[in-house]
Amino acid sequence: MPEPVIGLEIHLAIRVDTKMFCGCAAESFGSEPNVHTCPVCLGLPGSLPVTNREAIEKAVLFSLALHCRVPELTQFHRKHYFYPDAPKNYQISQYDRPVGEHGWVELDGGRRIGITRCHVEEDAGRLAHPPYADHSLVDFNRAGAPLIEMVTEPDLRTPEEARAFLAQVQAVARALGVSDASPEQGKMRADVNVSLRNPDGSLGTKVEVKNLNSFKSVAAAIAFEVRRQGALLEDGREVAQETRGWNEGGQRTYLLRSKEESADYRYMPDPDLPPLTLEPAWLDDLRARMPELPAARRERYLALGLKPADAEALALDLEAAAFFDAATEAYAGSAQTVANWLTGDIAGLLNAGGRSLAEAPLRPEGLAAMLRLLDDGTISGKIAKEILPEVLEGEGPEALVARKGLTQITDEGALAELVERVMQANPAVVASARENPKAINALLGKVMQESRGTARPDAVRRLLQDRLATPGSD
Ligand SMILES: [Zn+2]
């Protein structure tokens, strides 16, 4: 099987209030069509674009976080093409002076994936094709919204690696506040390039799959292309250079267009937008404001003693990481214990309810308080799991345990009394436990039931064994 060679092109919607070159709202998810438009983003004659400083700042911050070289001068070009969703018949993009070049992202296993470039551009509008209509509709709400386009080197080798890479990029964008990077809202979209390496080691013919809107589709499209191209080559046929689409229902790629020649976009510097000088002092300031990134967070969690899988999962989830940090600090106990509850029972309950951690009323202090009750023996692990759904709804664990009388019985006298009572009430079970030591579990179960789980099973077992070993005492 020839080695797959995979590259990605990722579009991220930059999280800013206004569009790239005008004052219209950049966020239009869920809005009526064509309400966020003006002469600039509709490309009307005589209108002049003004660069959104915050969008540039975020794109530069992102480039720095991906270890890109950021130039002293960055510039916008016009990329000419005709398409009904592009009102100006050109797109303002970047050409030979992007905001970042030659960066890298390190995957969990330590392998570095090269970033060719990051550039800023404006988004296009959106076409709608009503069924059975003789016309199409266009919505310009998204036209002119700022995007970062990020292109990787063809360094990825498997669908799983591509998926892990996307998760890293998403986590970095979110940690920086550069983008919501949510594929389900179209704020993170990817195109993939897939080829199979020739027997002599050179790169094979590249096929591009456009517009993948989930990490799962990216992985599935790559896997499909590797199989499709492999089968062609095995048949002695050639892989054609083409652009393909992804059919989600059929889980397969399909031909969009064959590439005769690369398109000539007639790039020219945008005469309305002067080049931007990126002052070294400003770049230093951005570097100083860089928050903790997922890779550094993962290292910090490993140093706390977390299992690698937990460290990785928490490092990639900004919300869970913030909760974990606060809970670990409030608890002052084992960090792995906090991680176990977060990734285990709490995640299970949240998944079942279709909620995220931020949507649940539970605060880090609440989890820490429950863990302390567990540590000092006030409650058992079983009781902790039992009260967790209410703790998740924001109930204070101490008050909850007190109100429900769930404090673990630690007093030996009270426990002995309870054991005595259960034995008196179940003479037949006691008799059979004397015959057969294994039947002690039936008695243990009855005591635990009677105590509503507040007795310590090991202490009860010891008491029962002592009492059963004393003949005639009942
Ligand atoms: Zn506008």
Short mmCIF file of C-alpha atoms and ligand atoms in Angstrom, two decimals:
data_model
loop_
_atom_site.label_atom_id
_atom_site.label_comp_id
_atom_site.label_asym_id
_atom_site.label_seq_id
_atom_site.Cartn_x
_atom_site.Cartn_y
_atom_site.Cartn_z
CA MET A 1 0.00 0.00 0.00
CA PRO A 2 1.57 3.35 -1.04
CA GLU A 3 1.94 5.95 1.70
CA PRO A 4 -0.87 8.55 1.87
CA VAL A 5 0.29 12.18 1.76
CA ILE A 6 -2.25 14.59 3.24
CA GLY A 7 -2.42 18.37 3.50
CA LEU A 8 -5.18 20.58 4.90
CA GLU A 9 -6.54 24.03 4.14
CA ILE A 10 -8.51 25.35 7.09
CA HIS A 11 -10.79 28.38 7.22
CA LEU A 12 -11.50 29.88 10.63
CA ALA A 13 -14.07 32.65 11.18
CA ILE A 14 -12.28 35.32 13.25
CA ARG A 15 -14.24 36.26 16.39
CA VAL A 16 -14.72 40.03 16.07
CA ASP A 17 -17.75 42.33 16.29
CA THR A 18 -17.59 43.77 12.77
CA LYS A 19 -16.69 42.57 9.29
CA MET A 20 -13.18 42.77 7.80
CA PHE A 21 -13.58 46.08 5.95
CA CYS A 22 -16.88 47.65 7.12
CA GLY A 23 -18.97 48.19 10.25
CA CYS A 24 -21.57 45.45 9.61
CA ALA A 25 -21.97 42.75 12.27
CA ALA A 26 -19.59 39.87 11.61
CA GLU A 27 -21.80 37.38 13.46
CA SER A 28 -24.82 36.47 11.37
CA PHE A 29 -25.52 32.92 12.52
CA GLY A 30 -29.32 32.60 12.73
CA SER A 31 -30.06 36.08 11.26
CA GLU A 32 -32.57 36.88 8.51
CA PRO A 33 -30.88 36.99 5.07
CA ASN A 34 -29.19 40.22 3.90
CA VAL A 35 -29.67 42.24 7.11
CA HIS A 36 -25.95 42.67 7.82
CA THR A 37 -24.96 44.47 4.62
CA CYS A 38 -23.76 47.91 3.51
CA PRO A 39 -22.28 49.47 0.34
CA VAL A 40 -18.78 48.19 1.25
CA CYS A 41 -19.62 44.50 1.71
CA LEU A 42 -22.11 44.61 -1.18
CA GLY A 43 -19.28 45.92 -3.38
CA LEU A 44 -21.20 49.02 -4.51
CA PRO A 45 -19.26 51.52 -6.67
CA GLY A 46 -17.50 54.29 -4.76
CA SER A 47 -17.44 52.51 -1.40
CA LEU A 48 -14.08 52.25 0.38
CA PRO A 49 -12.89 49.45 2.68
CA VAL A 50 -11.30 50.15 6.09
CA THR A 51 -9.21 47.39 7.70
CA ASN A 52 -10.48 45.89 10.96
CA ARG A 53 -7.53 46.27 13.33
CA GLU A 54 -8.77 43.68 15.80
CA ALA A 55 -9.11 41.03 13.07
CA ILE A 56 -5.49 41.62 12.02
CA GLU A 57 -4.40 41.46 15.65
CA LYS A 58 -6.14 38.12 16.16
CA ALA A 59 -4.75 36.65 12.95
CA VAL A 60 -1.22 37.72 13.95
CA LEU A 61 -1.71 36.29 17.46
CA PHE A 62 -2.83 32.99 15.91
CA SER A 63 0.19 32.98 13.57
CA LEU A 64 2.54 33.59 16.50
CA ALA A 65 0.92 30.77 18.48
CA LEU A 66 1.55 28.41 15.53
CA HIS A 67 5.25 29.42 15.54
CA CYS A 68 4.89 31.25 12.22
CA ARG A 69 7.33 33.89 11.04
CA VAL A 70 5.37 37.18 11.07
CA PRO A 71 6.61 39.74 8.52
CA GLU A 72 7.27 43.43 9.15
CA LEU A 73 4.83 44.29 6.41
CA THR A 74 1.59 42.57 5.49
CA GLN A 75 -0.60 43.42 2.54
CA PHE A 76 -3.99 42.76 0.93
CA HIS A 77 -4.44 41.69 -2.70
CA ARG A 78 -7.48 41.36 -4.90
CA LYS A 79 -8.12 37.80 -6.07
CA HIS A 80 -10.32 38.01 -9.15
CA TYR A 81 -13.00 35.50 -9.98
CA PHE A 82 -16.66 35.59 -10.84
CA TYR A 83 -19.15 33.80 -8.64
CA PRO A 84 -22.69 34.91 -7.69
CA ASP A 85 -21.88 34.96 -3.95
CA ALA A 86 -18.90 37.34 -4.44
CA PRO A 87 -20.44 40.80 -4.95
CA LYS A 88 -17.25 42.62 -6.02
CA ASN A 89 -16.16 39.90 -8.49
CA TYR A 90 -12.94 39.80 -6.55
CA GLN A 91 -12.13 38.70 -3.05
CA ILE A 92 -9.84 40.72 -0.80
CA SER A 93 -7.23 38.23 0.31
CA GLN A 94 -3.47 38.06 0.85
CA TYR A 95 -0.92 36.89 -1.67
CA ASP A 96 2.84 37.25 -1.18
CA ARG A 97 2.71 39.06 2.18
CA PRO A 98 0.50 36.96 4.47
CA VAL A 99 0.41 37.54 8.24
CA GLY A 100 2.32 34.32 8.94
CA GLU A 101 4.55 31.73 7.21
CA HIS A 102 6.64 28.64 8.03
CA GLY A 103 5.05 27.61 11.33
CA TRP A 104 4.30 24.24 12.90
CA VAL A 105 1.93 22.39 15.20
CA GLU A 106 3.17 19.52 17.33
CA LEU A 107 0.94 16.47 17.60
CA ASP A 108 0.57 14.48 20.82
CA GLY A 109 3.23 11.97 19.77
CA GLY A 110 5.74 14.77 19.18
CA ARG A 111 5.53 14.83 15.38
CA ARG A 112 5.56 18.35 13.89
CA ILE A 113 3.16 19.28 11.11
CA GLY A 114 4.38 22.21 9.04
CA ILE A 115 2.21 25.29 8.51
CA THR A 116 2.91 26.80 5.10
CA ARG A 117 1.07 30.03 5.75
CA CYS A 118 -1.75 31.85 7.54
CA HIS A 119 -3.47 34.68 5.74
CA VAL A 120 -6.46 36.94 6.29
CA GLU A 121 -9.28 37.18 3.77
CA GLU A 122 -12.94 38.06 3.54
CA ASP A 123 -15.64 35.41 3.41
CA ALA A 124 -18.10 35.07 0.52
CA GLY A 125 -21.90 35.20 0.77
CA ARG A 126 -24.07 32.11 0.69
CA LEU A 127 -26.25 30.75 -2.11
CA ALA A 128 -29.53 28.98 -1.52
CA HIS A 129 -31.23 26.86 -4.15
CA PRO A 130 -34.94 26.50 -3.27
CA PRO A 131 -36.25 23.13 -4.42
CA TYR A 132 -38.30 23.18 -7.66
CA ALA A 133 -37.64 26.94 -8.14
CA ASP A 134 -36.33 28.43 -11.40
CA HIS A 135 -33.95 30.72 -9.52
CA SER A 136 -31.34 30.76 -6.75
CA LEU A 137 -31.11 33.13 -3.79
CA VAL A 138 -28.09 34.86 -2.36
CA ASP A 139 -27.51 35.96 1.23
CA PHE A 140 -24.70 38.50 1.73
CA ASN A 141 -24.72 38.45 5.56
CA ARG A 142 -21.49 36.49 5.59
CA ALA A 143 -19.88 38.44 2.70
CA GLY A 144 -16.89 40.36 4.03
CA ALA A 145 -16.72 38.53 7.36
CA PRO A 146 -13.07 38.03 8.39
CA LEU A 147 -11.43 34.64 7.94
CA ILE A 148 -8.05 33.15 8.62
CA GLU A 149 -7.00 30.68 5.95
CA MET A 150 -4.35 28.29 7.15
CA VAL A 151 -2.51 25.94 4.80
CA THR A 152 -0.42 23.01 6.00
CA GLU A 153 2.52 21.25 4.41
CA PRO A 154 1.61 17.76 3.11
CA ASP A 155 2.92 16.29 6.37
CA LEU A 156 -0.10 14.34 7.59
CA ARG A 157 -0.21 10.57 6.96
CA THR A 158 -3.47 9.14 8.30
CA PRO A 159 -7.12 10.19 8.80
CA GLU A 160 -6.60 9.93 12.59
CA GLU A 161 -3.62 12.26 12.43
CA ALA A 162 -5.63 14.81 10.42
CA ARG A 163 -8.35 14.66 13.05
CA ALA A 164 -5.89 15.11 15.92
CA PHE A 165 -4.33 18.06 14.07
CA LEU A 166 -7.74 19.73 13.63
CA ALA A 167 -8.48 19.25 17.33
CA GLN A 168 -5.16 20.95 18.21
CA VAL A 169 -5.82 23.88 15.87
CA GLN A 170 -9.34 24.25 17.25
CA ALA A 171 -8.05 24.25 20.83
CA VAL A 172 -5.40 26.88 20.01
CA ALA A 173 -7.97 29.15 18.28
CA ARG A 174 -10.30 28.86 21.27
CA ALA A 175 -7.58 29.36 23.87
CA LEU A 176 -6.59 32.59 22.12
CA GLY A 177 -10.18 33.76 21.63
CA VAL A 178 -9.33 34.11 17.93
CA SER A 179 -12.26 32.02 16.72
CA ASP A 180 -15.12 29.93 18.12
CA ALA A 181 -13.81 27.33 15.64
CA SER A 182 -17.13 25.48 15.71
CA PRO A 183 -17.55 23.37 12.56
CA GLU A 184 -21.29 22.98 13.24
CA GLN A 185 -21.75 26.75 12.81
CA GLY A 186 -19.51 26.89 9.74
CA LYS A 187 -16.82 28.71 11.72
CA MET A 188 -14.20 26.07 10.98
CA ARG A 189 -14.19 24.50 7.51
CA ALA A 190 -11.57 22.38 5.84
CA ASP A 191 -10.46 21.27 2.39
CA VAL A 192 -8.13 18.28 2.17
CA ASN A 193 -5.48 17.33 -0.37
CA VAL A 194 -4.80 13.62 -0.67
CA SER A 195 -2.28 11.79 -2.84
CA LEU A 196 -0.48 8.46 -2.70
CA ARG A 197 3.30 8.42 -2.87
CA ASN A 198 4.80 6.94 -6.04
CA PRO A 199 7.06 3.86 -5.76
CA ASP A 200 10.11 6.10 -6.43
CA GLY A 201 9.20 8.27 -3.42
CA SER A 202 7.93 11.26 -5.41
CA LEU A 203 4.49 12.74 -4.73
CA GLY A 204 1.56 11.28 -6.66
CA THR A 205 -1.27 13.20 -8.31
CA LYS A 206 -3.10 15.34 -5.79
CA VAL A 207 -6.89 15.26 -5.38
CA GLU A 208 -8.64 18.02 -3.48
CA VAL A 209 -11.84 17.41 -1.48
CA LYS A 210 -13.69 20.66 -0.77
CA ASN A 211 -15.89 21.99 2.01
CA LEU A 212 -15.75 19.45 4.80
CA ASN A 213 -17.66 20.72 7.80
CA SER A 214 -16.82 18.26 10.54
CA PHE A 215 -13.65 16.55 11.77
CA LYS A 216 -15.39 13.24 11.22
CA SER A 217 -16.07 14.06 7.55
CA VAL A 218 -12.44 15.08 7.07
CA ALA A 219 -11.25 11.71 8.41
CA ALA A 220 -13.87 9.79 6.40
CA ALA A 221 -13.10 11.69 3.16
CA ILE A 222 -9.37 10.99 3.53
CA ALA A 223 -9.99 7.29 4.21
CA PHE A 224 -12.28 7.09 1.16
CA GLU A 225 -9.75 8.84 -1.13
CA VAL A 226 -6.90 6.59 0.03
CA ARG A 227 -9.02 3.54 -0.85
CA ARG A 228 -10.28 4.99 -4.15
CA GLN A 229 -6.84 6.08 -5.38
CA GLY A 230 -5.26 2.82 -4.17
CA ALA A 231 -7.79 0.79 -6.16
CA LEU A 232 -7.16 2.86 -9.33
CA LEU A 233 -3.40 2.37 -9.08
CA GLU A 234 -3.79 -1.34 -8.37
CA ASP A 235 -5.84 -1.61 -11.58
CA GLY A 236 -2.97 0.00 -13.48
CA ARG A 237 -5.00 3.17 -13.99
CA GLU A 238 -4.02 6.76 -13.24
CA VAL A 239 -5.32 9.13 -10.58
CA ALA A 240 -6.69 12.25 -12.29
CA GLN A 241 -5.96 15.67 -10.83
CA GLU A 242 -9.40 16.87 -9.81
CA THR A 243 -11.50 18.65 -7.23
CA ARG A 244 -14.07 16.50 -5.48
CA GLY A 245 -16.99 17.04 -3.13
CA TRP A 246 -18.07 14.95 -0.14
CA ASN A 247 -21.36 13.10 -0.03
CA GLU A 248 -22.12 12.76 3.68
CA GLY A 249 -25.04 10.36 3.23
CA GLY A 250 -23.14 8.01 0.94
CA GLN A 251 -19.81 8.54 2.78
CA ARG A 252 -17.96 8.98 -0.52
CA THR A 253 -16.32 11.70 -2.60
CA TYR A 254 -17.65 12.70 -6.03
CA LEU A 255 -16.21 14.62 -8.97
CA LEU A 256 -16.81 18.39 -8.89
CA ARG A 257 -14.42 19.46 -11.64
CA SER A 258 -11.25 18.25 -13.33
CA LYS A 259 -8.36 20.64 -13.14
CA GLU A 260 -7.10 21.56 -16.58
CA GLU A 261 -4.85 24.37 -15.45
CA SER A 262 -4.53 26.32 -12.26
CA ALA A 263 -6.83 29.33 -12.35
CA ASP A 264 -5.30 32.74 -13.01
CA TYR A 265 -6.74 35.02 -10.38
CA ARG A 266 -4.89 38.12 -11.61
CA TYR A 267 -3.77 38.97 -8.10
CA MET A 268 -3.07 42.68 -7.70
CA PRO A 269 -2.35 44.80 -4.59
CA ASP A 270 -5.61 46.36 -3.43
CA PRO A 271 -5.14 50.06 -4.20
CA ASP A 272 -7.70 51.02 -1.52
CA LEU A 273 -5.80 49.28 1.27
CA PRO A 274 -2.26 50.41 2.11
CA PRO A 275 0.22 47.76 3.34
CA LEU A 276 0.26 47.40 7.12
CA THR A 277 3.46 47.74 9.09
CA LEU A 278 3.60 45.34 12.02
CA GLU A 279 5.71 47.20 14.59
CA PRO A 280 8.13 45.00 16.59
CA ALA A 281 6.95 46.61 19.85
CA TRP A 282 3.34 45.73 19.00
CA LEU A 283 4.36 42.13 18.22
CA ASP A 284 6.23 41.93 21.56
CA ASP A 285 3.10 43.16 23.27
CA LEU A 286 1.03 40.44 21.57
CA ARG A 287 3.58 37.78 22.57
CA ALA A 288 3.42 38.99 26.17
CA ARG A 289 -0.38 38.69 26.15
CA MET A 290 -0.31 35.12 24.81
CA PRO A 291 -2.38 32.91 27.15
CA GLU A 292 -1.41 29.36 28.07
CA LEU A 293 -1.72 27.20 24.95
CA PRO A 294 -2.97 23.60 24.84
CA ALA A 295 0.52 22.10 24.40
CA ALA A 296 1.86 23.89 27.49
CA ARG A 297 -1.28 22.99 29.42
CA ARG A 298 -0.84 19.31 28.56
CA GLU A 299 2.75 19.44 29.90
CA ARG A 300 1.54 21.11 33.08
CA TYR A 301 -1.09 18.41 33.61
CA LEU A 302 1.43 15.64 33.01
CA ALA A 303 3.64 17.29 35.64
CA LEU A 304 0.67 17.18 38.07
CA GLY A 305 0.70 13.41 37.56
CA LEU A 306 -2.35 13.08 35.31
CA LYS A 307 -2.59 10.04 33.03
CA PRO A 308 -1.53 11.05 29.48
CA ALA A 309 -5.02 10.46 28.02
CA ASP A 310 -6.63 12.70 30.68
CA ALA A 311 -3.94 15.38 30.27
CA GLU A 312 -4.53 15.43 26.51
CA ALA A 313 -8.35 15.47 26.73
CA LEU A 314 -8.41 18.26 29.34
CA ALA A 315 -5.74 20.33 27.53
CA LEU A 316 -7.86 20.40 24.36
CA ASP A 317 -11.05 21.45 26.14
CA LEU A 318 -10.78 25.05 27.31
CA GLU A 319 -13.96 24.90 29.42
CA ALA A 320 -13.09 21.63 31.17
CA ALA A 321 -9.51 22.80 31.74
CA ALA A 322 -10.64 26.00 33.48
CA PHE A 323 -13.01 23.97 35.67
CA PHE A 324 -10.32 21.39 36.42
CA ASP A 325 -7.80 24.08 37.42
CA ALA A 326 -10.26 25.78 39.77
CA ALA A 327 -11.48 22.50 41.30
CA THR A 328 -7.93 21.20 41.81
CA GLU A 329 -6.98 24.41 43.57
CA ALA A 330 -10.09 24.40 45.79
CA TYR A 331 -9.70 20.69 46.63
CA ALA A 332 -5.95 20.67 47.29
CA GLY A 333 -5.97 16.86 46.95
CA SER A 334 -5.02 14.52 44.13
CA ALA A 335 -5.39 16.11 40.68
CA GLN A 336 -6.03 12.68 39.16
CA THR A 337 -9.05 12.25 41.48
CA VAL A 338 -10.52 15.50 40.12
CA ALA A 339 -9.80 14.34 36.54
CA ASN A 340 -11.39 10.93 37.20
CA TRP A 341 -14.65 12.53 38.35
CA LEU A 342 -14.65 15.07 35.51
CA THR A 343 -13.93 12.63 32.70
CA GLY A 344 -15.95 9.80 34.27
CA ASP A 345 -19.20 10.22 36.21
CA ILE A 346 -19.62 13.95 35.56
CA ALA A 347 -19.00 13.62 31.81
CA GLY A 348 -21.41 10.67 31.75
CA LEU A 349 -24.22 12.65 33.42
CA LEU A 350 -23.60 15.69 31.20
CA ASN A 351 -23.63 13.56 28.04
CA ALA A 352 -26.84 11.87 29.08
CA GLY A 353 -28.46 15.30 29.57
CA GLY A 354 -26.94 16.74 26.38
CA ARG A 355 -25.30 19.55 28.34
CA SER A 356 -21.83 21.01 28.55
CA LEU A 357 -19.99 21.62 31.82
CA ALA A 358 -20.60 25.37 31.52
CA GLU A 359 -24.34 24.77 31.19
CA ALA A 360 -24.52 22.81 34.46
CA PRO A 361 -24.89 24.76 37.74
CA LEU A 362 -22.01 22.79 39.37
CA ARG A 363 -19.12 25.04 40.44
CA PRO A 364 -15.54 23.82 40.97
CA GLU A 365 -15.93 24.50 44.72
CA GLY A 366 -18.93 22.14 44.80
CA LEU A 367 -16.93 19.26 43.38
CA ALA A 368 -14.02 20.05 45.71
CA ALA A 369 -16.38 20.01 48.74
CA MET A 370 -17.75 16.59 47.75
CA LEU A 371 -14.25 15.18 47.31
CA ARG A 372 -13.28 16.44 50.78
CA LEU A 373 -16.33 14.69 52.30
CA LEU A 374 -15.13 11.51 50.60
CA ASP A 375 -11.56 11.93 51.84
CA ASP A 376 -12.46 12.52 55.49
CA GLY A 377 -14.77 9.49 55.49
CA THR A 378 -18.00 11.47 55.96
CA ILE A 379 -19.48 9.76 52.89
CA SER A 380 -18.64 6.61 50.94
CA GLY A 381 -17.81 6.43 47.24
CA LYS A 382 -21.21 4.90 46.67
CA ILE A 383 -22.98 7.81 48.37
CA ALA A 384 -20.86 10.29 46.40
CA LYS A 385 -22.05 8.74 43.13
CA GLU A 386 -25.61 8.76 44.47
CA ILE A 387 -25.65 12.48 45.33
CA LEU A 388 -23.66 13.55 42.25
CA PRO A 389 -26.75 14.33 40.09
CA GLU A 390 -27.96 16.81 42.74
CA VAL A 391 -24.45 18.22 43.28
CA LEU A 392 -24.32 18.75 39.51
CA GLU A 393 -27.51 20.84 39.84
CA GLY A 394 -25.67 23.13 42.23
CA GLU A 395 -26.66 21.65 45.63
CA GLY A 396 -24.00 22.06 48.33
CA PRO A 397 -22.67 18.57 49.17
CA GLU A 398 -22.40 19.21 52.94
CA ALA A 399 -25.99 20.43 53.27
CA LEU A 400 -27.25 17.65 51.00
CA VAL A 401 -25.55 14.89 53.03
CA ALA A 402 -26.77 16.37 56.32
CA ARG A 403 -30.35 16.79 55.08
CA LYS A 404 -30.59 13.25 53.74
CA GLY A 405 -28.78 11.66 56.69
CA LEU A 406 -26.20 10.11 54.41
CA THR A 407 -23.22 10.60 56.69
CA GLN A 408 -21.21 7.41 56.80
CA ILE A 409 -21.56 5.52 60.10
CA THR A 410 -18.07 5.56 61.53
CA ASP A 411 -19.06 5.02 65.14
CA GLU A 412 -18.27 1.35 65.96
CA GLY A 413 -21.02 1.15 68.59
CA ALA A 414 -23.73 2.33 66.19
CA LEU A 415 -22.47 -0.07 63.54
CA ALA A 416 -22.45 -3.04 65.95
CA GLU A 417 -26.01 -2.21 66.96
CA LEU A 418 -27.08 -2.15 63.32
CA VAL A 419 -25.41 -5.52 62.64
CA GLU A 420 -27.08 -6.98 65.71
CA ARG A 421 -30.50 -5.78 64.59
CA VAL A 422 -30.12 -7.24 61.09
CA MET A 423 -28.95 -10.60 62.48
CA GLN A 424 -31.92 -10.78 64.86
CA ALA A 425 -34.32 -10.09 62.03
CA ASN A 426 -32.84 -12.72 59.70
CA PRO A 427 -32.16 -15.91 61.67
CA ALA A 428 -32.36 -18.15 58.58
CA VAL A 429 -29.69 -16.15 56.74
CA VAL A 430 -27.50 -16.18 59.85
CA ALA A 431 -27.84 -19.96 60.06
CA SER A 432 -26.85 -20.48 56.45
CA ALA A 433 -23.92 -18.04 56.83
CA ARG A 434 -22.64 -20.22 59.70
CA GLU A 435 -22.81 -23.26 57.36
CA ASN A 436 -21.33 -21.53 54.35
CA PRO A 437 -18.92 -18.56 54.75
CA LYS A 438 -19.90 -17.24 51.29
CA ALA A 439 -23.45 -16.56 52.47
CA ILE A 440 -22.06 -13.73 54.61
CA ASN A 441 -22.54 -11.50 51.54
CA ALA A 442 -26.32 -11.85 51.86
CA LEU A 443 -26.12 -10.48 55.43
CA LEU A 444 -23.69 -7.76 54.37
CA GLY A 445 -26.16 -6.70 51.68
CA LYS A 446 -28.97 -6.48 54.20
CA VAL A 447 -26.90 -4.35 56.59
CA MET A 448 -25.85 -2.00 53.77
CA GLN A 449 -29.48 -1.73 52.66
CA GLU A 450 -30.62 -1.00 56.20
CA SER A 451 -27.96 1.73 56.50
CA ARG A 452 -28.92 3.19 53.11
CA GLY A 453 -25.30 2.85 52.05
CA THR A 454 -23.90 4.87 54.92
CA ALA A 455 -22.11 1.92 56.59
CA ARG A 456 -18.54 1.09 55.63
CA PRO A 457 -18.70 -2.33 53.94
CA ASP A 458 -15.27 -3.41 55.23
CA ALA A 459 -16.19 -2.55 58.83
CA VAL A 460 -19.55 -4.35 58.53
CA ARG A 461 -17.89 -7.46 57.09
CA ARG A 462 -15.40 -7.52 59.99
CA LEU A 463 -18.20 -7.17 62.58
CA LEU A 464 -20.28 -9.89 60.91
CA GLN A 465 -17.30 -12.25 60.78
CA ASP A 466 -16.62 -11.67 64.49
CA ARG A 467 -20.26 -12.26 65.46
CA LEU A 468 -20.68 -15.38 63.28
CA ALA A 469 -17.46 -16.85 64.72
CA THR A 470 -18.89 -16.65 68.24
CA PRO A 471 -21.20 -19.70 68.56
CA GLY A 472 -24.46 -19.33 70.34
CA SER A 473 -24.14 -15.61 70.85
CA ASP A 474 -27.33 -14.93 68.94
ZN ZN B 1 -20.92 45.96 5.37
#
